[in-house]
PDB file of C-alpha atoms in Angstrom:
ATOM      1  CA  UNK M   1       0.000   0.000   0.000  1.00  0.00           C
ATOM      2  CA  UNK M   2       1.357   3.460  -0.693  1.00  0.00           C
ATOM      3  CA  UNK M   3       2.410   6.012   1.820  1.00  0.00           C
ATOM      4  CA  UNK M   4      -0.549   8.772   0.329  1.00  0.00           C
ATOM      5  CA  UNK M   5      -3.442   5.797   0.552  1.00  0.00           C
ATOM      6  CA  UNK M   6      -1.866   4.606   4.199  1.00  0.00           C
ATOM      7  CA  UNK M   7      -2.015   8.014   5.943  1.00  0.00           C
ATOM      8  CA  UNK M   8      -5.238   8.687   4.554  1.00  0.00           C
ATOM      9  CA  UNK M   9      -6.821   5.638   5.850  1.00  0.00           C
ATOM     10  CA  UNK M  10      -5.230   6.150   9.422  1.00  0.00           C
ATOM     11  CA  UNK M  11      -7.181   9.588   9.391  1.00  0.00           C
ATOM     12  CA  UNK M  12     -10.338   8.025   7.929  1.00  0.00           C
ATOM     13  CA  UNK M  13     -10.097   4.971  10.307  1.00  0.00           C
ATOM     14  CA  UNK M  14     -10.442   7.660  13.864  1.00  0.00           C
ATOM     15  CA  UNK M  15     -12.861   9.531  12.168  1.00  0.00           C
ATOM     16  CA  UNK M  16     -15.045   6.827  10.549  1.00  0.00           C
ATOM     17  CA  UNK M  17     -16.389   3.403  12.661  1.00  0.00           C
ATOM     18  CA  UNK M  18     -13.223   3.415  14.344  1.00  0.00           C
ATOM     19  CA  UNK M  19     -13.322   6.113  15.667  1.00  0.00           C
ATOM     20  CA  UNK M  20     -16.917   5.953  17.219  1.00  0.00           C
ATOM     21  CA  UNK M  21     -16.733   2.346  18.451  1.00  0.00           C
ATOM     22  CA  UNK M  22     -13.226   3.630  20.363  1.00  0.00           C
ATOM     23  CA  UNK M  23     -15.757   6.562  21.560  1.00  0.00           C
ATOM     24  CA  UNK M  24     -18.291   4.243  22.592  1.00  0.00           C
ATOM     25  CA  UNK M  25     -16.262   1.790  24.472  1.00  0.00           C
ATOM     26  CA  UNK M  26     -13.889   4.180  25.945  1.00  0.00           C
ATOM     27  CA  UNK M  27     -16.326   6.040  29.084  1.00  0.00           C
ATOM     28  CA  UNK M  28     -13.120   7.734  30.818  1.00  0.00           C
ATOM     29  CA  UNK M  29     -14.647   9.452  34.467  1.00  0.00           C
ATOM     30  CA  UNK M  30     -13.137  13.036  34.402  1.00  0.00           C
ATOM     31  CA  UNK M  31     -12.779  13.337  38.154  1.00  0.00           C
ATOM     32  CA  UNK M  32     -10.103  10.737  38.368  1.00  0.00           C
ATOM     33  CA  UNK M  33      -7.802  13.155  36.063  1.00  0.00           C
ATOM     34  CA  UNK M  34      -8.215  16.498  37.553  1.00  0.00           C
ATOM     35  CA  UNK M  35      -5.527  15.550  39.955  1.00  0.00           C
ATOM     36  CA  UNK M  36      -2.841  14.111  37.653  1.00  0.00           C
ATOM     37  CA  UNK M  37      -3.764  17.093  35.354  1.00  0.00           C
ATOM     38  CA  UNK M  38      -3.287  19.975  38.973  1.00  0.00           C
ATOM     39  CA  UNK M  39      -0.082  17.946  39.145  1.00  0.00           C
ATOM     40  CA  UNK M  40       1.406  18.486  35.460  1.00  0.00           C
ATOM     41  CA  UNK M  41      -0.180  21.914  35.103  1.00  0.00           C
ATOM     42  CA  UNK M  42       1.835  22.904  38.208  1.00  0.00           C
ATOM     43  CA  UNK M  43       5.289  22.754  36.228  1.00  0.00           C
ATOM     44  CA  UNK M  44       3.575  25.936  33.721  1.00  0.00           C
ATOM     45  CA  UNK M  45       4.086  29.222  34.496  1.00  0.00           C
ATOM     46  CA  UNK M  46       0.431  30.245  34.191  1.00  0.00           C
ATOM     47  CA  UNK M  47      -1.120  33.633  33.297  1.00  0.00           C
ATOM     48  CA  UNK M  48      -4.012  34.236  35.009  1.00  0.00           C
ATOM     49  CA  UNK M  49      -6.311  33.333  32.331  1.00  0.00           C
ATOM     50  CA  UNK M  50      -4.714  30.039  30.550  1.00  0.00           C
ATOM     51  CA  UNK M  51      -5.856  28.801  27.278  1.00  0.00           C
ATOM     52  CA  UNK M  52      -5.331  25.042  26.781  1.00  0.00           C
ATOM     53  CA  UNK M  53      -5.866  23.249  23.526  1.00  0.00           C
ATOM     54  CA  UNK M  54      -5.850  19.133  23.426  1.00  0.00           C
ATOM     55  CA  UNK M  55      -5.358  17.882  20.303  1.00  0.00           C
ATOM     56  CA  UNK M  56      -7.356  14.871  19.503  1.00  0.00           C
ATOM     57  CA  UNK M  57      -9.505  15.143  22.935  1.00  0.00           C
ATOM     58  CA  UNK M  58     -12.617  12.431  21.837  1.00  0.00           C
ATOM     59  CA  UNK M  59     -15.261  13.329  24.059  1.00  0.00           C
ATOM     60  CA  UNK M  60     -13.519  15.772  26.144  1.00  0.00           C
ATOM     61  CA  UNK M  61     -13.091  14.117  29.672  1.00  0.00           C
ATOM     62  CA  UNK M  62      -9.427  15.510  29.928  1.00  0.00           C
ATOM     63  CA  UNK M  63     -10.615  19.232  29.117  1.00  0.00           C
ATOM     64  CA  UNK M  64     -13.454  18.501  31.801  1.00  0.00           C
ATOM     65  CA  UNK M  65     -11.265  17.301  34.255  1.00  0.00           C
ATOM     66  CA  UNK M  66      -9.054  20.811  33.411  1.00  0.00           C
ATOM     67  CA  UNK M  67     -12.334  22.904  34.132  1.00  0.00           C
ATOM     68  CA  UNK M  68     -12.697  21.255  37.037  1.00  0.00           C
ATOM     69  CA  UNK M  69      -9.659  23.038  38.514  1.00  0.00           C
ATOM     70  CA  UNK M  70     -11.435  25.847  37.903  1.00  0.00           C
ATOM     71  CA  UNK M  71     -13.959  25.258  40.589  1.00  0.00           C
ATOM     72  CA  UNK M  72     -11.447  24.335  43.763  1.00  0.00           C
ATOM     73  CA  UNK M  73     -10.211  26.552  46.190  1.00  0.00           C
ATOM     74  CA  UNK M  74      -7.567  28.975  46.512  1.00  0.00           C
ATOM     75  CA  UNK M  75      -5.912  28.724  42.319  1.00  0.00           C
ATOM     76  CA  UNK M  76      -3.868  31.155  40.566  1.00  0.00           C
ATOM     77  CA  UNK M  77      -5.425  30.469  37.559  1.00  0.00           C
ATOM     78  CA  UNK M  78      -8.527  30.041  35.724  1.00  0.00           C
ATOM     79  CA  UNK M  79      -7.957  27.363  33.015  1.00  0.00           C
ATOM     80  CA  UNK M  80     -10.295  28.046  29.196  1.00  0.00           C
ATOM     81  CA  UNK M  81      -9.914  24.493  27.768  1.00  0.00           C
ATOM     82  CA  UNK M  82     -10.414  23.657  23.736  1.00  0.00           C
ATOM     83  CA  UNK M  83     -10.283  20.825  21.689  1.00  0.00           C
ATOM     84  CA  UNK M  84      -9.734  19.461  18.335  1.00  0.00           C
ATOM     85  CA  UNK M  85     -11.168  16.278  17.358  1.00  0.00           C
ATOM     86  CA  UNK M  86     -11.408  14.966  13.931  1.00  0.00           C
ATOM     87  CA  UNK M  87     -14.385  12.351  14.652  1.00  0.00           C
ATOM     88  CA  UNK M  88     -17.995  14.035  14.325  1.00  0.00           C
ATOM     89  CA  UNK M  89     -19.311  11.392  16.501  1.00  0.00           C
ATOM     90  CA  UNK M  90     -17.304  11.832  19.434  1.00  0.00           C
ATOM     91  CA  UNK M  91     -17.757  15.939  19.031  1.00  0.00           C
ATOM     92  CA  UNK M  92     -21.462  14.819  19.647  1.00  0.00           C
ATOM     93  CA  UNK M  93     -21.092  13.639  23.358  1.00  0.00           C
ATOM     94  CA  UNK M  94     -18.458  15.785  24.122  1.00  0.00           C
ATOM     95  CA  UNK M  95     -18.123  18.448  27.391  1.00  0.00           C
ATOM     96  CA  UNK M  96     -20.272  21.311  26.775  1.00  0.00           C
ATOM     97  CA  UNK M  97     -19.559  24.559  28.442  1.00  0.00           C
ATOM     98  CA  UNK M  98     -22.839  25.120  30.701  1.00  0.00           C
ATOM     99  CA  UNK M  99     -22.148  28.621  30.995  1.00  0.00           C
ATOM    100  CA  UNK M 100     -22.320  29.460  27.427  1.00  0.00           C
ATOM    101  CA  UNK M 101     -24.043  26.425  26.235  1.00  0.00           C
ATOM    102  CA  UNK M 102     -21.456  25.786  23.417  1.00  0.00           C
ATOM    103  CA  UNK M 103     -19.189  22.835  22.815  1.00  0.00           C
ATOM    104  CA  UNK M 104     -15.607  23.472  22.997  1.00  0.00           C
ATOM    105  CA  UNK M 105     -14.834  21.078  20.451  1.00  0.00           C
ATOM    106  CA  UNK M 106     -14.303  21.841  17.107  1.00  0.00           C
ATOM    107  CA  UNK M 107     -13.780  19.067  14.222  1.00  0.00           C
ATOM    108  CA  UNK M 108     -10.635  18.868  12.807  1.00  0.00           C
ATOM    109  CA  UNK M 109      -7.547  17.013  13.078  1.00  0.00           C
ATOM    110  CA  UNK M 110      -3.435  17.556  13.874  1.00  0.00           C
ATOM    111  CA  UNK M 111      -2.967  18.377  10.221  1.00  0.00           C
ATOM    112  CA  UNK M 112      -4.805  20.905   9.906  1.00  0.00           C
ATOM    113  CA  UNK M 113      -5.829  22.956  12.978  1.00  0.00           C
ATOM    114  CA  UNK M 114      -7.990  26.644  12.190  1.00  0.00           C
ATOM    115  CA  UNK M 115      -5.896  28.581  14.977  1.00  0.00           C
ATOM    116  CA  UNK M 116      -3.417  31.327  14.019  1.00  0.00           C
ATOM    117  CA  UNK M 117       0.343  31.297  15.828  1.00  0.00           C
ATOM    118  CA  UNK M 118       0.691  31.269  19.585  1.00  0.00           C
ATOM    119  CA  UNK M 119      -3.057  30.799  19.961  1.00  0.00           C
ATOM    120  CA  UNK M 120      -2.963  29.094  22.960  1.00  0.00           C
ATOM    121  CA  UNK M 121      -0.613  29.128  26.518  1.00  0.00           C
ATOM    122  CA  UNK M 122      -0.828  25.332  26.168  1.00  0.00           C
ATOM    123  CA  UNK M 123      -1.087  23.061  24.054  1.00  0.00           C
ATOM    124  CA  UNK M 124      -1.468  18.953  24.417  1.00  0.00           C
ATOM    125  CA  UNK M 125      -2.006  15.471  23.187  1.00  0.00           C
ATOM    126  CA  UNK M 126      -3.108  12.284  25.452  1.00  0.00           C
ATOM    127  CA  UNK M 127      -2.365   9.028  23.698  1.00  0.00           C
ATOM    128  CA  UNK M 128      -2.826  10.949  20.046  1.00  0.00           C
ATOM    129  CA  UNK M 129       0.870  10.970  18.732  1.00  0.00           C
ATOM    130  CA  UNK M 130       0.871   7.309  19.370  1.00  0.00           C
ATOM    131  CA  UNK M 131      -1.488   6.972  16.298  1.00  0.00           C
ATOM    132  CA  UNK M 132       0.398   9.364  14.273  1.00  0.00           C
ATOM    133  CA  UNK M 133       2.480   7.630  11.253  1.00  0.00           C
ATOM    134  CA  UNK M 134       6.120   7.825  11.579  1.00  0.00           C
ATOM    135  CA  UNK M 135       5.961  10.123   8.317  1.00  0.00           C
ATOM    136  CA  UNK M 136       3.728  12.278   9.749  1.00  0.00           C
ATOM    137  CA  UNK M 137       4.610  12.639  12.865  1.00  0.00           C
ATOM    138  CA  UNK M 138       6.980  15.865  12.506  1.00  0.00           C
ATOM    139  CA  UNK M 139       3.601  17.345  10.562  1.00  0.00           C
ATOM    140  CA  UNK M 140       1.805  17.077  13.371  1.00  0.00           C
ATOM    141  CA  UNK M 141       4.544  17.979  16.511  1.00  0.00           C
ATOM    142  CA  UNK M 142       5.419  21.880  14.126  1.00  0.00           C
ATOM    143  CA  UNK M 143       1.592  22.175  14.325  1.00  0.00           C
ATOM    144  CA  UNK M 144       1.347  22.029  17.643  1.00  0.00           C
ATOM    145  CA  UNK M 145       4.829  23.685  18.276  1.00  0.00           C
ATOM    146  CA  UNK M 146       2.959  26.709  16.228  1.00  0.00           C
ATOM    147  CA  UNK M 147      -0.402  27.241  17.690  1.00  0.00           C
ATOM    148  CA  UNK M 148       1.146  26.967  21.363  1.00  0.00           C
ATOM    149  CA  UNK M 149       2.467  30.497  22.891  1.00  0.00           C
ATOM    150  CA  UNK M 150       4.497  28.952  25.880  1.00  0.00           C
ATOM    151  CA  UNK M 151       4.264  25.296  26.204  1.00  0.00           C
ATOM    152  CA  UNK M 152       3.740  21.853  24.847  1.00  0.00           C
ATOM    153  CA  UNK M 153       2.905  18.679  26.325  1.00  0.00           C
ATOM    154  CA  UNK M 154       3.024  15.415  24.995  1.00  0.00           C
ATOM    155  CA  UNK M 155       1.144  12.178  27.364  1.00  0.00           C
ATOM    156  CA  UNK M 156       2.169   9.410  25.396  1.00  0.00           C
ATOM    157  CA  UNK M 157       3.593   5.984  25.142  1.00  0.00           C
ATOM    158  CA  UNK M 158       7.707   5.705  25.716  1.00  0.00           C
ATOM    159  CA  UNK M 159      10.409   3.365  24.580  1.00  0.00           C
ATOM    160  CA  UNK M 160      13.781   3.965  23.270  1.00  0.00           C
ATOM    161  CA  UNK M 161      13.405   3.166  20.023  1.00  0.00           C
ATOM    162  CA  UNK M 162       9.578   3.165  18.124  1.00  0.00           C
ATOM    163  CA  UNK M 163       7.924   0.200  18.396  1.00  0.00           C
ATOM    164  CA  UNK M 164       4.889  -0.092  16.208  1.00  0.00           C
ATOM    165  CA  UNK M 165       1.950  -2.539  16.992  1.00  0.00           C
ATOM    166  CA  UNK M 166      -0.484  -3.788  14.489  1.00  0.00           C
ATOM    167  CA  UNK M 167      -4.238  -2.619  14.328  1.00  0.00           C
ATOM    168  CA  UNK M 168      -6.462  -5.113  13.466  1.00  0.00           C
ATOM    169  CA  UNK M 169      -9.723  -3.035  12.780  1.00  0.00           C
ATOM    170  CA  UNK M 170     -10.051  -0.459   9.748  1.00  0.00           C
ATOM    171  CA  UNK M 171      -6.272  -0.710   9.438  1.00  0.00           C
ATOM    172  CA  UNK M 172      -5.739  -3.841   7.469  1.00  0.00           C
ATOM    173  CA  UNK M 173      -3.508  -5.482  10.266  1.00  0.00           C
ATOM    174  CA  UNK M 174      -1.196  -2.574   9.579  1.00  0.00           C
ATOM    175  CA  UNK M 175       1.238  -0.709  12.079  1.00  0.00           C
ATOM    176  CA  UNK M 176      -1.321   1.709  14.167  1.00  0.00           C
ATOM    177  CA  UNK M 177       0.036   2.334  17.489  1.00  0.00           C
ATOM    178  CA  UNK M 178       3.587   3.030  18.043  1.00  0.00           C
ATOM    179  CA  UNK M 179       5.637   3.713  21.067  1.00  0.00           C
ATOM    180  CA  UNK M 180       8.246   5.890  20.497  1.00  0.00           C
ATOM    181  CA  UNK M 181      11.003   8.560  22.284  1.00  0.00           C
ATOM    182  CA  UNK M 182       8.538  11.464  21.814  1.00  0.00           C
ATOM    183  CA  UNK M 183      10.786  13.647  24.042  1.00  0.00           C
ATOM    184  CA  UNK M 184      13.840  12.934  21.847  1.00  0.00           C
ATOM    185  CA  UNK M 185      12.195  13.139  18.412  1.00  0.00           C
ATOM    186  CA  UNK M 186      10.352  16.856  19.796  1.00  0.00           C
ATOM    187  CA  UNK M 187      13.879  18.225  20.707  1.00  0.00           C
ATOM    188  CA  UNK M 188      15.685  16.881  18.009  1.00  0.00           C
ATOM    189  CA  UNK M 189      13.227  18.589  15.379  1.00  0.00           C
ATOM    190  CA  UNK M 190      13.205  22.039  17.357  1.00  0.00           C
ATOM    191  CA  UNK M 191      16.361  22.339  18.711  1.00  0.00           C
ATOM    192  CA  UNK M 192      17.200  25.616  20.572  1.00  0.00           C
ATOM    193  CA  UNK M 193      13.563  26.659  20.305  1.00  0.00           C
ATOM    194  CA  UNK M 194      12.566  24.776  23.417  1.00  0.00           C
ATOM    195  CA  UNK M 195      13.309  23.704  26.572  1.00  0.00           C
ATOM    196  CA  UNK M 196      12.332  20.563  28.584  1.00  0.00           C
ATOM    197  CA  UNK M 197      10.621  21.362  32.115  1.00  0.00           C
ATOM    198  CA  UNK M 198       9.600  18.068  33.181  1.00  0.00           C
ATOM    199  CA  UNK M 199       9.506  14.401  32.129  1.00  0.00           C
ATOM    200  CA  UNK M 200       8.604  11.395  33.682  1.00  0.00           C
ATOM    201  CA  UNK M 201       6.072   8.317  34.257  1.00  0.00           C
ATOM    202  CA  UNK M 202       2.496   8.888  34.190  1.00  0.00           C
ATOM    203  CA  UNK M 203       2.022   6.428  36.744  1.00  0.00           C
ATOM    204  CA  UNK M 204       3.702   8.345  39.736  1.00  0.00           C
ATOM    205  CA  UNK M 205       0.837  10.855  39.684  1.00  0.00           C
ATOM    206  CA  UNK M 206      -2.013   9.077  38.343  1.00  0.00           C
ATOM    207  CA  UNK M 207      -4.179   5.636  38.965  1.00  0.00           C
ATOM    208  CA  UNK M 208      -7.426   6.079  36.955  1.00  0.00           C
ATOM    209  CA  UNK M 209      -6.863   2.580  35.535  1.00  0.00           C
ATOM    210  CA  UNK M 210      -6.390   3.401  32.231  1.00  0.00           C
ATOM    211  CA  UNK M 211      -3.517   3.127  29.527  1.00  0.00           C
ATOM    212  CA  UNK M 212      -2.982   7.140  30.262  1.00  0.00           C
ATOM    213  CA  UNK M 213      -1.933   5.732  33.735  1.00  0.00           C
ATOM    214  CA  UNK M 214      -0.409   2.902  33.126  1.00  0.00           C
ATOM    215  CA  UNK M 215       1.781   3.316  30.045  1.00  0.00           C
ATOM    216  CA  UNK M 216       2.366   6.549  29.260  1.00  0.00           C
ATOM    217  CA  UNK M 217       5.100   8.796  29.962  1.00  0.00           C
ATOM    218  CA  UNK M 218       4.830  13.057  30.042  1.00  0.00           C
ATOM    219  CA  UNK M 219       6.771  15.803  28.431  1.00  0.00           C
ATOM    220  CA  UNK M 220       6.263  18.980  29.232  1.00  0.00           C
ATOM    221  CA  UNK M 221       8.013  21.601  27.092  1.00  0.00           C
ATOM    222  CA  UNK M 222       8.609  25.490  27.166  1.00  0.00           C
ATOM    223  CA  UNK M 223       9.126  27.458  23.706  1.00  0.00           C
ATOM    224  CA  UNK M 224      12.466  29.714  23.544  1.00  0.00           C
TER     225      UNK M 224
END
C-alpha cells in the first residue's frame, strides 16, 4: 500500500467506525484526572487566564477534568480548555460549556488545525501521537509547536526506540500504534527553540486505571 493511501486511511479509520466504536467503548470518568492534570499543570508558568488546547480530545473528559480546577479553592489560575477532534461522533457527546451552552470542540484534526500562531498558553495530546504515522509525525509535533504560545505537552507511550503494533480493525492489520522517544524526536526537530521542564512516568501521579496511567510517559516543554 502506498504512503498517500496509508495516511489517509489512518485519518479516515479515527474519524469513521473506528473512531466511534473507540468513543463508545472508551467512558473515561473526568474526576479521576483532575488531579494528575493539577499535578502536570503545576510545572507551567500560568497567566491568570490560561488557554489550553488538546489535540485529539474524543469526548472531552481531559478538558473537563481541566475545568474542574477551575472550581477548587484557593488557584492562581482560571484554566479556558479547547479541543480538536477529527471524529464528528465523538464531538457529539463531548463536554459542553454550561455557561455558554457551546461545545468546545471543534472538528478537525493535527494536520490541519484553524488557529493562528501562539493561539494558545498550552497546548497537548493524550495518547494521540501514538497513532500518528512515523511520516507524519513531525507534521503534526510543528503544528502544535505553532499554535502553542508557551508550552507543549506530549502524554504518550515511551520506549527507546519506536515500536509499532499492528491494528487489526479499519487498518488492514497494519502498524497503528507506536511507542516511540517522543521527548527525543520533539527536541531533536526544534532544537534551541525549546526547553524541557519536566519528564517522567504517568504512573507516579495518576491511577485512573487506564492506559494514560499505566503506560504513558509526560513531556512537558517550554518554547524559547
Amino acid at each position: 500500500m502506498n504512503k498517500t493511501k496509508e495516511k489517509g486511511m489512518h485519518l479516515n479509520a479515527w474519524s469513521g467506525v473506528h473512531g466511534n466504536e473507540y468513543t463508545d467503548r472508551c467512558d473515561v470518568d473526568p474526576k479521576t484526572r483532575v488531579t494528575p492534570f493539577k499535578r502536570l499543570l503545576k510545572y507551567i508558568s500560568n497567566p491568570p487566564i490560561c488557554y489550553v488546547l488538546e489535540v485529539g480530545c474524543n469526548k472531552g473528559h481531559n478538558l473537563e477534568a481541566i475545568d474542574a480546577i477551575n472550581h477548587e479553592h484557593d488557584i492562581d489560575t482560571i484554566y479556558v480548555p479547547t479541543g480538536i477532534e477529527p471524529n464528528e461522533y465523538a464531538i457529539k457527546k463531548s463536554y459542553v460549556n454550561a455557561f455558554e451552552n457551546r461545545t468546545r470542540v471543534v472538528h478537525g484534526d493535527v494536520y490541519n488545525m484553524p488557529w493562528i500562531y501562539g493561539t494558545f498558553d498550552v497546548v497537548f495530546t493524550a495518547g494521540v501521537l501514538i497513532h500518528i504515522p512515523t511520516d507524519k509525525l513531525n507534521q503534526a509535533m510543528e503544528n502544535m509547536f505553532n499554535v502553542s504560545r508557551k508550552f507543549i505537552m506530549f502524554i504518550e507511550y515511551e520506549s527507546e526506540q519506536e515500536k509499532g503494533t499492528n491494528y487489526e480493525q479499519d487498518f488492514d492489520y497494519q502498524e497503528g500504534v507506536w511507542s516511540r522517544p517522543y521527548g527525543r524526536i520533539f527536541e531533536e526537530l526544534m532544537g534551541d527553540k525549546v526547553k524541557k521542564v519536566a519528564h517522567g512516568k504517568m504512573e507516579e501521579i495518576s491511577n485512573d486505571g487506564w492506559a494514560f496511567s499505566t503506560k504513558c510517559s509526560y513531556w512537558i516543554y517550554k518554547k524559547i
